[in-house]
Short mmCIF file of C-alpha atoms in Angstrom, two decimals:
data_model
loop_
_atom_site.label_atom_id
_atom_site.label_comp_id
_atom_site.label_asym_id
_atom_site.label_seq_id
_atom_site.Cartn_x
_atom_site.Cartn_y
_atom_site.Cartn_z
CA GLY Y 268 68.87 4.54 -22.07
CA ASP Y 269 68.19 2.07 -24.87
CA VAL Y 270 69.28 4.51 -27.59
CA GLU Y 271 72.69 5.08 -26.01
CA HIS Y 272 73.11 1.34 -25.38
CA HIS Y 273 72.49 0.39 -29.00
CA ALA Y 274 74.50 3.31 -30.39
CA ARG Y 275 77.52 2.31 -28.27
CA ALA Y 276 77.13 -1.32 -29.35
CA CYS Y 277 77.12 -0.26 -33.02
CA LEU Y 278 80.14 2.01 -32.52
CA ASN Y 279 82.09 -0.55 -30.49
CA ASP Y 280 83.65 2.33 -28.48
CA THR Y 281 84.95 4.03 -31.65
CA LEU Y 282 83.31 7.31 -30.57
CA THR Y 283 81.90 8.65 -27.31
CA ILE Y 284 78.19 9.54 -27.54
CA ILE Y 285 75.39 10.81 -25.28
CA ALA Y 286 71.67 10.87 -26.15
CA ASP Y 287 69.39 13.57 -24.76
CA ILE Y 288 66.43 15.79 -25.63
CA VAL Y 289 66.88 19.29 -27.07
CA LEU Y 290 64.39 22.00 -27.97
CA PRO Y 291 65.76 24.10 -30.86
CA GLN Y 292 65.46 27.86 -30.50
CA GLY Y 293 62.21 29.08 -32.03
CA SER Y 294 60.71 25.57 -32.15
CA ASP Y 295 57.97 24.01 -30.05
CA THR Y 296 58.98 20.43 -30.91
CA ALA Y 297 61.57 18.62 -28.80
CA MET Y 298 64.06 16.38 -30.61
CA LEU Y 299 66.14 13.38 -29.60
CA ALA Y 300 69.76 14.37 -30.19
CA LEU Y 301 72.84 12.17 -30.22
CA PHE Y 302 75.87 14.19 -29.09
CA VAL Y 303 79.15 12.95 -30.56
CA ARG Y 304 82.58 13.69 -29.06
CA THR Y 305 84.94 14.80 -31.85
CA LYS Y 306 88.13 15.63 -29.91
CA ASN Y 307 91.28 13.94 -31.28
CA ASN Y 308 89.34 12.32 -34.13
CA ASP Y 309 89.90 12.76 -37.86
CA PRO Y 310 86.88 14.57 -39.43
CA GLU Y 311 86.66 12.24 -42.43
CA THR Y 312 86.92 9.17 -40.21
CA ILE Y 313 84.09 10.52 -38.06
CA LYS Y 314 81.89 10.97 -41.13
CA THR Y 315 82.50 7.39 -42.23
CA VAL Y 316 81.81 5.98 -38.76
CA MET Y 317 78.70 8.16 -38.32
CA ASN Y 318 77.31 7.19 -41.72
CA ASN Y 319 77.62 3.52 -40.72
CA LEU Y 320 76.06 4.25 -37.32
CA VAL Y 321 72.97 5.87 -38.86
CA HIS Y 322 72.54 2.86 -41.13
CA ASP Y 323 73.07 0.36 -38.29
CA LEU Y 324 70.62 2.11 -35.93
CA ASP Y 325 67.94 1.90 -38.63
CA GLY Y 326 68.24 -1.87 -38.33
CA VAL Y 327 68.16 -2.22 -34.53
CA LEU Y 328 65.92 0.59 -33.25
CA PRO Y 329 62.20 1.17 -33.85
CA ALA Y 330 61.67 4.23 -36.05
CA PHE Y 331 60.20 6.27 -33.20
CA MET Y 332 63.39 5.81 -31.15
CA LEU Y 333 65.88 6.93 -33.80
CA PRO Y 334 67.76 10.18 -33.08
CA SER Y 335 66.36 13.16 -34.97
CA ILE Y 336 69.70 14.93 -35.09
CA TYR Y 337 73.41 14.18 -34.55
CA LEU Y 338 75.45 16.95 -32.92
CA PRO Y 339 79.24 17.22 -32.67
CA VAL Y 340 80.83 18.48 -29.45
CA GLU Y 341 84.54 18.98 -28.85
CA ASP Y 342 84.27 17.17 -25.53
CA ILE Y 343 81.54 15.72 -23.33
CA PRO Y 344 81.07 18.07 -20.33
CA VAL Y 345 81.46 16.54 -16.88
CA ALA Y 346 79.80 17.86 -13.72
CA ALA Y 347 81.51 18.22 -10.32
CA THR Y 348 80.12 14.82 -9.37
CA GLY Y 349 82.14 13.22 -12.15
CA LYS Y 350 79.04 12.36 -14.16
CA VAL Y 351 78.11 13.63 -17.61
CA ASP Y 352 76.71 17.17 -17.39
CA ARG Y 353 73.60 16.60 -19.47
CA ARG Y 354 72.24 20.04 -18.59
CA LYS Y 355 75.09 21.70 -20.49
CA LEU Y 356 74.47 19.49 -23.51
CA ARG Y 357 70.77 20.36 -23.50
CA GLU Y 358 71.60 24.06 -23.15
CA LEU Y 359 73.82 23.81 -26.21
CA GLY Y 360 71.02 22.27 -28.26
CA ASP Y 361 68.42 24.70 -26.90
CA SER Y 362 70.57 27.74 -27.76
CA LEU Y 363 70.65 27.03 -31.51
CA SER Y 364 67.98 27.16 -34.19
CA LEU Y 365 67.08 24.05 -36.19
CA LYS Y 366 68.95 25.48 -39.18
CA GLN Y 367 72.10 25.91 -37.07
CA LEU Y 368 71.76 22.41 -35.64
CA LEU Y 369 71.47 20.97 -39.16
CA GLN Y 370 74.58 22.87 -40.19
CA LEU Y 371 76.44 21.33 -37.23
CA GLN Y 372 75.15 17.88 -38.13
CA ALA Y 373 76.52 18.30 -41.67
CA THR Y 374 80.04 18.48 -40.24
CA ILE Y 375 79.92 14.87 -38.98
CA LEU Y 376 77.60 13.22 -41.51
CA PRO Y 377 78.37 12.84 -45.22
CA VAL Y 378 76.56 15.51 -47.24
CA GLN Y 379 74.17 13.96 -49.75
CA GLU Y 380 74.40 15.06 -53.38
CA TYR Y 381 72.03 18.00 -53.85
CA ARG Y 382 69.35 17.40 -56.46
CA ASN Y 383 66.36 19.54 -57.34
CA PRO Y 384 62.93 17.90 -57.81
CA SER Y 385 62.45 16.35 -61.24
CA THR Y 386 58.72 15.60 -60.96
CA VAL Y 387 55.62 17.53 -59.91
CA MET Y 388 55.14 15.15 -56.96
CA GLU Y 389 58.69 15.73 -55.71
CA GLU Y 390 58.20 19.50 -55.96
CA GLN Y 391 54.88 19.34 -54.11
CA LEU Y 392 56.33 17.08 -51.42
CA ARG Y 393 59.32 19.39 -50.96
CA GLU Y 394 56.97 22.32 -50.29
CA LEU Y 395 55.09 20.23 -47.72
CA TRP Y 396 58.35 19.30 -45.98
CA ALA Y 397 59.39 22.94 -45.88
CA HIS Y 398 56.04 23.94 -44.38
CA VAL Y 399 56.07 21.23 -41.69
CA LEU Y 400 59.77 21.45 -40.80
CA LYS Y 401 59.79 25.26 -41.05
CA ILE Y 402 62.87 25.39 -43.28
CA PRO Y 403 63.41 26.99 -46.74
CA SER Y 404 62.26 24.68 -49.53
CA MET Y 405 65.28 25.56 -51.69
CA GLY Y 406 67.52 24.01 -49.06
CA ILE Y 407 65.82 20.61 -49.38
CA SER Y 408 67.26 18.08 -51.82
CA VAL Y 409 65.32 15.08 -53.12
CA THR Y 410 68.15 12.99 -51.63
CA ASP Y 411 67.45 14.31 -48.12
CA SER Y 412 65.86 12.23 -45.36
CA PHE Y 413 62.86 13.68 -43.54
CA PHE Y 414 64.38 12.70 -40.20
CA ARG Y 415 67.86 14.01 -41.01
CA LEU Y 416 66.24 17.42 -41.53
CA GLY Y 417 64.83 17.44 -38.00
CA GLY Y 418 61.62 15.48 -38.56
CA ASP Y 419 60.20 13.13 -35.93
CA SER Y 420 57.00 11.17 -35.32
CA VAL Y 421 55.01 14.32 -34.49
CA ALA Y 422 56.31 16.08 -37.61
CA ALA Y 423 55.38 12.97 -39.62
CA MET Y 424 51.77 13.26 -38.39
CA MET Y 425 51.76 16.94 -39.32
CA LEU Y 426 53.04 16.01 -42.78
CA VAL Y 427 50.20 13.51 -43.21
CA ALA Y 428 47.65 16.18 -42.27
CA ALA Y 429 49.25 18.77 -44.58
CA ALA Y 430 49.21 16.25 -47.44
CA ARG Y 431 45.55 15.49 -46.88
CA ASN Y 432 44.74 19.18 -47.18
CA VAL Y 433 46.00 19.04 -50.76
CA ASN Y 434 44.33 15.67 -51.47
CA LEU Y 435 47.46 13.54 -51.25
CA SER Y 436 47.28 10.12 -49.61
CA ILE Y 437 50.14 9.36 -47.25
CA THR Y 438 50.51 7.59 -43.90
CA VAL Y 439 52.95 7.97 -41.01
CA ALA Y 440 54.17 4.45 -41.81
CA ASP Y 441 55.00 5.61 -45.35
CA VAL Y 442 57.18 8.40 -43.96
CA PHE Y 443 59.08 6.00 -41.69
CA LYS Y 444 59.51 3.36 -44.38
CA SER Y 445 60.55 5.83 -47.12
CA PRO Y 446 62.05 8.89 -45.38
CA VAL Y 447 64.07 10.03 -48.43
CA LEU Y 448 62.08 12.60 -50.43
CA SER Y 449 62.53 10.96 -53.85
CA GLU Y 450 61.50 7.56 -52.45
CA LEU Y 451 58.48 8.95 -50.60
CA ALA Y 452 57.33 10.71 -53.77
CA LEU Y 453 57.06 7.30 -55.46
CA VAL Y 454 54.70 5.84 -52.85
CA ILE Y 455 52.54 8.90 -52.28
CA MET Y 456 49.27 8.89 -54.17
CA GLU Y 457 46.79 11.51 -55.24
CA ASP Y 458 43.47 10.90 -53.61
CA SER Y 459 40.30 12.62 -52.54
CA PHE Y 460 39.76 11.87 -48.88
CA SER Y 461 36.45 13.64 -48.75
CA SER Y 462 35.00 11.55 -51.57
CA GLY Y 463 36.25 8.40 -49.84
CA ALA Y 464 34.53 9.40 -46.62
CA GLU Y 465 31.34 10.28 -48.45
CA GLY Y 466 31.39 6.84 -50.05
CA ILE Y 467 30.51 5.22 -46.70
CA THR Y 468 26.74 5.14 -46.51
CA PRO Y 469 25.00 5.52 -43.13
CA PHE Y 470 24.59 2.28 -41.15
CA SER Y 471 26.71 0.31 -43.66
CA LEU Y 472 29.35 -0.45 -41.01
CA MET Y 473 26.84 -2.33 -38.87
CA ASP Y 474 26.40 -6.07 -39.38
CA GLY Y 475 22.87 -7.03 -40.40
CA LEU Y 476 21.67 -4.08 -42.49
CA THR Y 477 18.21 -5.65 -42.70
CA GLU Y 478 17.70 -4.70 -39.05
CA THR Y 479 18.51 -1.02 -39.56
CA ARG Y 480 15.05 0.16 -38.54
CA ARG Y 481 15.10 -1.93 -35.36
CA ILE Y 482 18.52 -0.68 -34.23
CA CYS Y 483 17.56 2.93 -35.03
CA GLU Y 484 14.41 2.62 -32.94
CA GLU Y 485 16.39 1.15 -30.06
CA ALA Y 486 19.09 3.81 -30.44
CA SER Y 487 16.55 6.65 -30.39
CA LYS Y 488 15.08 5.31 -27.14
CA LEU Y 489 18.47 4.83 -25.48
CA CYS Y 490 19.52 8.36 -26.51
CA ASN Y 491 16.11 9.85 -25.66
CA ILE Y 492 15.75 11.40 -29.11
CA GLU Y 493 13.33 11.14 -32.03
CA PHE Y 494 13.77 8.35 -34.59
CA PRO Y 495 14.67 10.74 -37.50
CA GLN Y 496 17.49 12.23 -35.40
CA VAL Y 497 19.58 9.05 -35.74
CA GLU Y 498 22.04 9.96 -38.53
CA ASP Y 499 24.32 6.94 -38.40
CA ILE Y 500 25.40 4.04 -36.20
CA TYR Y 501 28.70 2.20 -36.27
CA PRO Y 502 30.83 0.10 -33.88
CA CYS Y 503 33.06 1.56 -31.18
CA THR Y 504 36.79 0.97 -31.37
CA ALA Y 505 38.45 -1.08 -28.63
CA LEU Y 506 40.06 2.10 -27.23
CA GLN Y 507 36.69 3.86 -26.99
CA GLN Y 508 35.20 0.88 -25.16
CA GLY Y 509 38.07 0.88 -22.69
CA MET Y 510 37.76 4.60 -21.99
CA LEU Y 511 34.03 4.36 -21.35
CA SER Y 512 34.47 1.40 -19.00
CA ILE Y 513 36.91 3.50 -16.94
CA THR Y 514 34.41 6.39 -16.85
CA ALA Y 515 31.77 3.98 -15.57
CA ARG Y 516 33.86 3.59 -12.41
CA SER Y 517 34.18 7.36 -11.91
CA GLU Y 518 32.13 9.93 -13.84
CA THR Y 519 35.04 12.38 -14.17
CA ASN Y 520 37.56 9.90 -15.57
CA ASN Y 521 38.52 10.56 -19.21
CA VAL Y 522 36.56 13.82 -19.28
CA ALA Y 523 38.55 16.91 -20.27
CA ARG Y 524 37.51 20.49 -19.61
CA THR Y 525 39.53 23.16 -21.47
CA LEU Y 526 39.28 26.96 -21.52
CA PHE Y 527 40.29 29.04 -24.55
CA GLU Y 528 40.43 32.82 -24.18
CA LEU Y 529 39.06 34.58 -27.26
CA PRO Y 530 40.71 37.71 -28.70
CA SER Y 531 39.09 40.94 -27.47
CA HIS Y 532 37.95 41.87 -31.01
CA THR Y 533 36.01 38.59 -31.50
CA ASP Y 534 32.51 39.05 -32.93
CA ILE Y 535 30.58 36.73 -30.59
CA SER Y 536 27.58 36.35 -32.90
CA ARG Y 537 29.87 35.40 -35.75
CA PHE Y 538 31.79 33.02 -33.48
CA GLU Y 539 28.55 31.28 -32.45
CA LYS Y 540 27.71 30.71 -36.12
CA ALA Y 541 31.21 29.32 -36.69
CA TRP Y 542 30.69 26.91 -33.79
CA GLN Y 543 27.34 25.73 -35.14
CA LYS Y 544 28.84 25.05 -38.56
CA THR Y 545 31.80 23.26 -36.97
CA GLN Y 546 29.72 20.91 -34.86
CA HIS Y 547 27.71 20.13 -37.98
CA GLN Y 548 30.92 19.37 -39.91
CA ALA Y 549 32.56 17.44 -37.06
CA SER Y 550 29.94 14.75 -36.48
CA ILE Y 551 32.11 13.22 -33.75
CA LEU Y 552 31.03 16.11 -31.49
CA ARG Y 553 27.41 14.95 -31.85
CA THR Y 554 28.25 11.30 -31.25
CA ARG Y 555 26.93 9.28 -28.31
CA VAL Y 556 27.64 5.70 -27.22
CA ILE Y 557 25.00 3.12 -26.36
CA ASP Y 558 24.89 -0.57 -25.47
CA LEU Y 559 22.84 -1.98 -28.33
CA THR Y 560 21.11 -5.34 -27.97
CA SER Y 561 23.08 -8.05 -29.83
CA ASN Y 562 25.69 -5.52 -30.96
CA GLY Y 563 27.32 -4.31 -27.75
CA LEU Y 564 28.78 -0.81 -27.53
CA VAL Y 565 28.16 1.25 -30.66
CA GLN Y 566 28.30 4.96 -31.43
CA VAL Y 567 25.34 6.95 -32.63
CA VAL Y 568 25.67 10.17 -34.61
CA VAL Y 569 22.78 12.34 -33.48
CA ASP Y 570 21.17 15.13 -35.52
CA SER Y 571 20.91 17.38 -32.49
CA PRO Y 572 23.12 20.48 -32.20
CA ILE Y 573 25.59 21.01 -29.37
CA THR Y 574 24.48 24.48 -28.37
CA LEU Y 575 26.96 27.08 -27.20
CA GLY Y 576 25.56 28.15 -23.82
CA ARG Y 577 26.27 31.49 -22.13
CA TYR Y 578 27.70 31.48 -18.58
CA GLU Y 579 28.77 34.17 -16.14
CA SER Y 580 31.66 32.16 -14.74
CA ILE Y 581 33.44 28.80 -14.93
CA PRO Y 582 31.70 27.54 -11.75
CA ASP Y 583 28.35 28.27 -13.44
CA PHE Y 584 29.38 26.05 -16.33
CA ILE Y 585 30.67 23.29 -14.04
CA GLU Y 586 27.42 23.40 -12.07
CA GLY Y 587 25.58 22.22 -15.18
CA PHE Y 588 27.82 19.14 -15.52
CA ILE Y 589 25.94 16.02 -16.60
CA PRO Y 590 27.82 12.74 -15.99
CA MET Y 591 29.08 11.42 -19.30
CA GLY Y 592 28.28 7.83 -20.12
CA LEU Y 593 25.95 5.77 -22.27
CA GLY Y 594 23.20 7.50 -24.24
CA VAL Y 595 24.11 11.07 -23.29
CA PRO Y 596 26.07 13.81 -25.12
CA LEU Y 597 29.85 13.42 -24.83
CA CYS Y 598 30.52 17.06 -25.65
CA ARG Y 599 29.40 20.27 -23.96
CA ALA Y 600 30.44 23.81 -24.86
CA GLY Y 601 29.88 27.31 -23.60
CA LEU Y 602 30.99 30.93 -23.63
CA ILE Y 603 32.20 32.40 -20.34
CA SER Y 604 31.74 36.14 -20.01
CA GLY Y 605 34.15 38.32 -18.09
CA GLU Y 606 36.97 40.75 -18.86
CA ALA Y 607 37.61 38.56 -21.89
CA THR Y 608 35.11 36.09 -23.33
CA SER Y 609 36.35 32.48 -23.28
CA LEU Y 610 35.27 29.30 -25.01
CA ILE Y 611 34.99 26.33 -22.67
CA LEU Y 612 34.86 22.77 -24.01
CA GLU Y 613 34.00 19.68 -21.99
CA MET Y 614 34.52 16.43 -23.90
CA HIS Y 615 34.96 12.75 -23.26
CA HIS Y 616 38.25 11.32 -24.51
CA SER Y 617 36.38 8.62 -26.42
CA ILE Y 618 35.46 11.25 -29.04
CA PHE Y 619 38.64 13.34 -29.21
CA ASP Y 620 42.38 13.47 -28.62
CA GLY Y 621 45.01 16.21 -28.84
CA TRP Y 622 45.30 15.85 -32.61
CA SER Y 623 41.56 15.94 -33.42
CA ASN Y 624 41.09 18.76 -30.92
CA LYS Y 625 43.54 20.84 -32.98
CA LEU Y 626 41.54 20.04 -36.14
CA ILE Y 627 38.26 21.05 -34.48
CA LEU Y 628 39.70 24.37 -33.30
CA GLY Y 629 41.16 24.91 -36.77
CA THR Y 630 37.71 24.37 -38.30
CA ILE Y 631 36.13 26.91 -35.94
CA GLU Y 632 38.77 29.43 -37.00
CA ALA Y 633 38.27 28.61 -40.69
CA GLU Y 634 34.49 29.01 -40.39
CA TYR Y 635 34.89 32.28 -38.49
CA HIS Y 636 37.20 33.75 -41.13
CA LYS Y 637 35.26 32.09 -43.97
CA LYS Y 638 38.30 30.10 -45.12
CA VAL Y 639 38.42 26.63 -46.70
CA ILE Y 640 37.68 23.88 -44.16
CA PRO Y 641 40.67 21.53 -43.54
CA ALA Y 642 40.25 18.39 -45.66
CA SER Y 643 41.73 16.33 -42.82
CA LEU Y 644 38.58 16.80 -40.70
CA LEU Y 645 36.98 13.50 -41.71
CA PRO Y 646 34.02 11.64 -40.14
CA PHE Y 647 35.20 9.11 -37.56
CA ARG Y 648 33.42 6.37 -39.47
CA SER Y 649 36.31 6.44 -41.97
CA PHE Y 650 38.66 5.22 -39.24
CA VAL Y 651 36.11 2.68 -37.97
CA LYS Y 652 35.85 1.27 -41.50
CA TYR Y 653 39.64 0.99 -41.62
CA THR Y 654 39.76 -0.92 -38.30
CA LYS Y 655 36.97 -3.27 -39.41
CA GLU Y 656 38.76 -4.15 -42.64
CA MET Y 657 42.28 -4.55 -41.27
CA ASN Y 658 43.79 -7.99 -40.66
CA LYS Y 659 43.89 -7.93 -36.85
CA GLU Y 660 45.95 -11.11 -36.52
CA ALA Y 661 48.58 -9.83 -38.93
CA SER Y 662 48.60 -6.43 -37.19
CA SER Y 663 49.02 -8.01 -33.75
CA LEU Y 664 51.84 -10.24 -34.98
CA TYR Y 665 53.59 -7.25 -36.61
CA TRP Y 666 53.62 -5.16 -33.44
CA LYS Y 667 54.61 -8.09 -31.20
CA THR Y 668 57.56 -8.77 -33.50
CA TYR Y 669 58.42 -5.07 -33.89
CA LEU Y 670 58.44 -4.38 -30.15
CA GLU Y 671 59.91 -7.71 -29.05
CA GLY Y 672 62.56 -7.24 -26.41
CA TRP Y 673 61.66 -3.62 -25.60
CA SER Y 674 60.67 -2.59 -22.10
CA GLU Y 675 58.26 0.20 -21.22
#
C-alpha cells in the first residue's frame, strides 16, 4: 500500500521491506509493522539506513500511517505462488510479545542514549507511558519516542485519558508532534479539567442569552417535560446533526444495542444505585435533541433519570423500543434476568462512541466499587465549547493540506 510505496521510495531499493499488521502476544492492540530483510547486509549499514528511513517517513507520511515497529527478518518468505507470504510474516509478529519485538527492533535501529527523568513532569510522564504501553517504566528513557516503543494513535488516546485522570492537559496532536518523552514533558501542562468544565455556565453556549426563558419553554414542550427539568441547552455538532438526519430515514440507523453479562456475585441493588449515579454524572445519557425555532438542531440536557428497567428476556426489552429522534430520550437501559443477569444498553450514536462508552462503563464500575470517578468523564458541553471557539477555516485548510494527495 501507500506505506510500502513511500518506504521503498525513501530507501531507493537499498533494503527490501514489507508492511503488514501484527498483534503482539498478550496485546489487544494491532500494530503496523515494517519488516526489513537483513540477509547479506552489514548490521551497522542497516542501522544507518533505517535511521534515515524513520526520519524521512516522518516527513512524507501522516502520523497515523507511520509504522509502529520495525522488524528485521533474515529473508522475506515467499509462497508457492511466488508472491510474498504475508501470513508467515504476521505469524512471526503475532508469536512475540511487545517487549521481544522491541528488542528485535533495537538490532536494526540505533539505540538512543539512555537517560533517566530529570524533572517531576518527565517522571510522571514516564509512569503514564509505562501504564499505557504495558512495559516496565525503568526501561523507558527520556530520549525514547512514544511510537518507537509500540505506541500508535489508539495508545495516544489512552495516554490522553490517563493524563486527564491525574489532571494533566495533553492532546493526541501533542503526542504526534512531540513523541520524544523529554520533548512532550515540555509541552504538557498541569490543569484541572473538572474545574474547566464547571466554568461553563448553563445556556452560555447558546447565542442570545436574553432569550433563555423562551428557548427553555420551547424545549420543555418539544421534550414533553416540565420547565424546571431543562438543565442546559447547547448546539449540536455537525456530526450529531448528520447522524440524526440518517436516523430520520430509518429509525434503527445509528442506534446501538449492546448486552453486558454481569458477574454472578453482582449485588443488583448496589448496581442499580451505581447506574443512577452514573447517569447523573454522565449528562450526555440524559441528553435529547430538538429543532429549536431560530436555532436549528440543539441538544437539551434533561433532569429526568434514565431508569434501569427489569426484563425477563431480550425480546421483552426490544418490544419496548421507542424510535429515537427529536425530543425523545436517546438512551435506554435495562437488566435482563436469566441464568446470569445482564445489562442492556440502547443508545443513539449521536450521544456516544466506543471511547465514551468505555468511560461510561468505567464510571459504573467505579461507582459500584466506591472508587474515584475518572476525571476524563467530562460534560459534552466542554467539547461543544471547543468546536464553537475553533477557527474552522484554519482547521479546514490544515486538514486539506495534510491529507492532500491521499486516497481513501
